CSV table of C-alpha atoms in Angstrom, one decimal:
chain,number,residue,atom,x,y,z
A,1,GLU,CA,0.2,-0.2,-0.4
A,2,ALA,CA,2.2,2.3,0.9
A,3,GLU,CA,4.4,1.8,-2.5
A,4,LYS,CA,1.2,2.4,-4.7
A,5,GLN,CA,0.8,5.6,-2.2
A,6,ASP,CA,4.6,6.7,-3.7
A,7,THR,CA,5.0,7.3,0.5
A,8,SER,CA,6.8,5.3,2.8
A,9,LEU,CA,5.6,3.1,5.2
A,10,ASN,CA,6.4,5.0,8.3
A,11,THR,CA,4.2,7.3,7.0
A,12,LEU,CA,1.6,5.2,6.2
A,13,VAL,CA,1.4,3.8,9.5
A,14,ASN,CA,1.7,7.1,11.4
A,15,GLN,CA,-1.3,8.2,8.9
A,16,VAL,CA,-3.5,5.2,9.7
A,17,PHE,CA,-2.6,5.5,13.6
A,18,ASP,CA,-3.6,8.3,13.8
A,19,THR,CA,-7.1,8.2,11.0
A,20,HIS,CA,-7.7,5.9,13.8
A,21,VAL,CA,-7.5,7.2,17.0
A,22,ASN,CA,-8.8,10.4,15.5
A,23,ASP,CA,-12.4,9.0,14.0
A,24,ARG,CA,-12.9,7.1,17.2
A,25,ILE,CA,-12.9,9.9,19.4
A,26,PHE,CA,-15.0,11.7,17.2
A,27,SER,CA,-16.7,9.2,17.1
A,28,GLU,CA,-17.5,8.2,20.8
A,29,LYS,CA,-18.4,12.7,21.3
A,30,LEU,CA,-21.0,12.3,18.8
A,31,ASP,CA,-22.3,8.6,20.0
A,32,PHE,CA,-22.2,8.1,16.3
A,33,LEU,CA,-22.8,3.5,15.2
A,34,ARG,CA,-21.0,1.8,11.9
A,35,VAL,CA,-23.8,0.4,10.5
A,36,ASN,CA,-23.0,-1.8,6.6
A,37,LYS,CA,-24.5,0.5,3.8
A,38,LEU,CA,-26.9,-2.0,3.1
A,39,THR,CA,-28.9,-2.7,5.7
A,40,PHE,CA,-28.6,1.0,6.0
A,41,ARG,CA,-30.3,1.4,2.3
A,42,ARG,CA,-32.7,-1.2,3.4
A,43,ILE,CA,-33.8,1.0,6.7
A,44,LEU,CA,-33.7,4.8,4.7
A,45,GLU,CA,-36.4,2.7,1.8
A,46,GLY,CA,-38.4,1.5,4.5
A,47,THR,CA,-38.3,5.0,6.3
A,48,SER,CA,-41.1,7.3,4.7
A,49,ASP,CA,-40.3,11.1,3.9
A,50,GLN,CA,-41.3,12.5,6.4
A,51,ALA,CA,-39.7,10.4,9.5
A,52,LEU,CA,-36.7,11.6,6.8
A,53,MET,CA,-37.1,15.1,7.2
A,54,GLU,CA,-37.8,15.5,11.1
A,55,ALA,CA,-34.7,13.3,12.1
A,56,GLY,CA,-32.7,15.2,9.0
A,57,GLN,CA,-34.1,18.6,10.0
A,58,SER,CA,-33.1,17.9,14.3
A,59,SER,CA,-30.0,16.3,12.6
A,60,GLY,CA,-29.4,19.5,10.9
A,61,THR,CA,-30.2,21.7,14.0
A,62,GLU,CA,-28.7,19.8,17.1
A,63,THR,CA,-26.0,17.7,15.9
A,64,VAL,CA,-24.9,20.8,14.0
A,65,ARG,CA,-24.9,23.7,16.9
A,66,THR,CA,-22.5,21.3,19.3
A,67,VAL,CA,-20.5,20.4,16.9
A,68,THR,CA,-19.7,23.6,14.9
A,69,LEU,CA,-19.5,25.9,18.9
A,70,GLY,CA,-17.8,21.8,20.2
A,71,ARG,CA,-14.9,22.8,17.2
A,72,SER,CA,-14.8,26.6,16.8
A,73,GLY,CA,-17.2,28.9,19.6
A,74,ALA,CA,-19.2,30.1,17.0
A,75,ILE,CA,-22.0,30.0,14.2
A,76,THR,CA,-21.1,31.6,11.4
A,77,LEU,CA,-21.2,30.9,7.6
A,78,GLU,CA,-17.3,29.8,7.0
A,79,SER,CA,-17.3,27.0,10.6
A,80,LEU,CA,-20.8,25.8,9.3
A,81,LEU,CA,-19.4,25.1,6.5
A,82,GLU,CA,-16.3,23.2,7.1
A,83,THR,CA,-18.7,20.4,9.7
A,84,ILE,CA,-21.3,19.8,7.2
A,85,SER,CA,-17.5,18.6,5.5
A,86,GLU,CA,-15.6,17.3,8.3
A,87,LEU,CA,-18.9,15.6,9.1
A,88,SER,CA,-19.7,15.0,5.3
A,89,GLU,CA,-15.9,13.2,5.5
A,90,PHE,CA,-15.6,11.7,8.8
A,91,SER,CA,-19.2,9.7,8.3
A,92,ASP,CA,-19.3,9.0,5.0
A,93,PHE,CA,-22.2,11.0,5.6
A,94,ALA,CA,-21.5,12.2,1.4
A,95,ARG,CA,-18.7,13.3,-0.2
A,96,TYR,CA,-18.3,17.9,0.1
A,97,SER,CA,-17.4,19.7,-2.8
A,98,GLU,CA,-17.5,23.5,-2.8
A,99,ILE,CA,-17.5,26.1,-5.7
A,100,GLN,CA,-17.7,29.6,-6.3
A,101,SER,CA,-19.0,31.2,-8.4
A,102,PRO,CA,-20.0,33.9,-9.5
A,103,GLY,CA,-22.6,36.1,-6.2
A,104,LYS,CA,-22.7,32.5,-4.9
A,105,ARG,CA,-21.2,29.3,-3.2
A,106,VAL,CA,-22.5,26.3,-4.5
A,107,ILE,CA,-22.0,23.0,-2.8
A,108,VAL,CA,-22.7,19.6,-3.5
A,109,LEU,CA,-23.2,16.6,-1.2
A,110,THR,CA,-22.8,13.2,-3.4
A,111,HIS,CA,-23.7,10.0,-1.8
A,112,GLU,CA,-24.6,7.0,-3.3
A,113,LEU,CA,-27.6,5.9,-0.5
A,114,GLY,CA,-30.6,6.8,-3.3
A,115,PRO,CA,-33.1,9.7,-3.7
A,116,LYS,CA,-34.1,8.8,0.8
A,117,TRP,CA,-31.2,9.6,2.0
A,118,SER,CA,-31.3,12.6,-0.8
A,119,VAL,CA,-34.4,14.3,1.8
A,120,PHE,CA,-33.1,13.1,4.8
A,121,ILE,CA,-29.5,15.6,3.4
A,122,ARG,CA,-31.4,18.4,1.9
A,123,SER,CA,-33.6,19.0,5.8
A,124,PHE,CA,-30.0,18.3,7.2
A,125,VAL,CA,-28.6,21.3,5.3
A,126,GLY,CA,-31.8,23.4,5.6
A,127,ALA,CA,-31.2,23.5,9.4
A,128,ALA,CA,-27.6,23.6,9.8
A,129,PHE,CA,-28.7,26.6,7.5
A,130,LYS,CA,-31.2,27.8,9.9
A,131,LEU,CA,-28.8,28.7,12.5
A,132,ILE,CA,-27.2,31.5,10.7
A,133,GLY,CA,-31.0,32.5,9.1
A,134,SER,CA,-28.9,32.4,5.2
A,135,GLU,CA,-30.7,32.5,2.1
A,136,LEU,CA,-30.1,29.2,-0.1
A,137,LYS,CA,-31.8,26.8,-2.4
A,138,THR,CA,-31.2,23.2,-2.4
A,139,THR,CA,-31.9,21.6,-5.3
A,140,ALA,CA,-32.0,17.1,-4.8
A,141,GLY,CA,-31.5,14.4,-7.1
A,142,ASP,CA,-31.1,10.6,-6.4
A,143,ARG,CA,-27.2,10.8,-5.6
A,144,SER,CA,-27.4,14.8,-4.6
A,145,VAL,CA,-28.1,17.4,-2.7
A,146,VAL,CA,-26.4,20.9,-4.3
A,147,VAL,CA,-26.2,23.7,-2.3
A,148,GLU,CA,-26.1,27.5,-3.8
A,149,ILE,CA,-25.5,29.8,-0.6
A,150,GLN,CA,-26.1,33.4,-2.0
A,151,SER,CA,-23.4,35.6,-1.9
A,152,ARG,CA,-24.2,38.7,1.0
A,153,PRO,CA,-23.6,41.9,0.2
């Protein structure tokens, strides 16, 4: 593996150790549960859109508030985006990418869990951005949620 990544074995071992320790600490602090994606997708398929929206709103408010305040002490647009990015990376919530466009920022959250997960993510993100009163537009597809945040003058 070290050869494939064109790095030393020592660097690779340090990366693995660091990832394991940090993931474990983050997981324990937030009471995360690791579940097989196929099992999770089956659970999603049996859940109503209304229940997913309510869960997204609750998590988007409480989890984001707790993590953001714990990390940076204040909820701002930048700290909120950092939290969503970190949650995406750590929990495999979605793949986070950001694009700067004239007059707006575009966040793209892609995933492989189907349209039900998009319902959850859209609600989660909407609730998170209400914490800062930011104007945004969301568009959901079967495997992605696109968030457009209007720049403030």
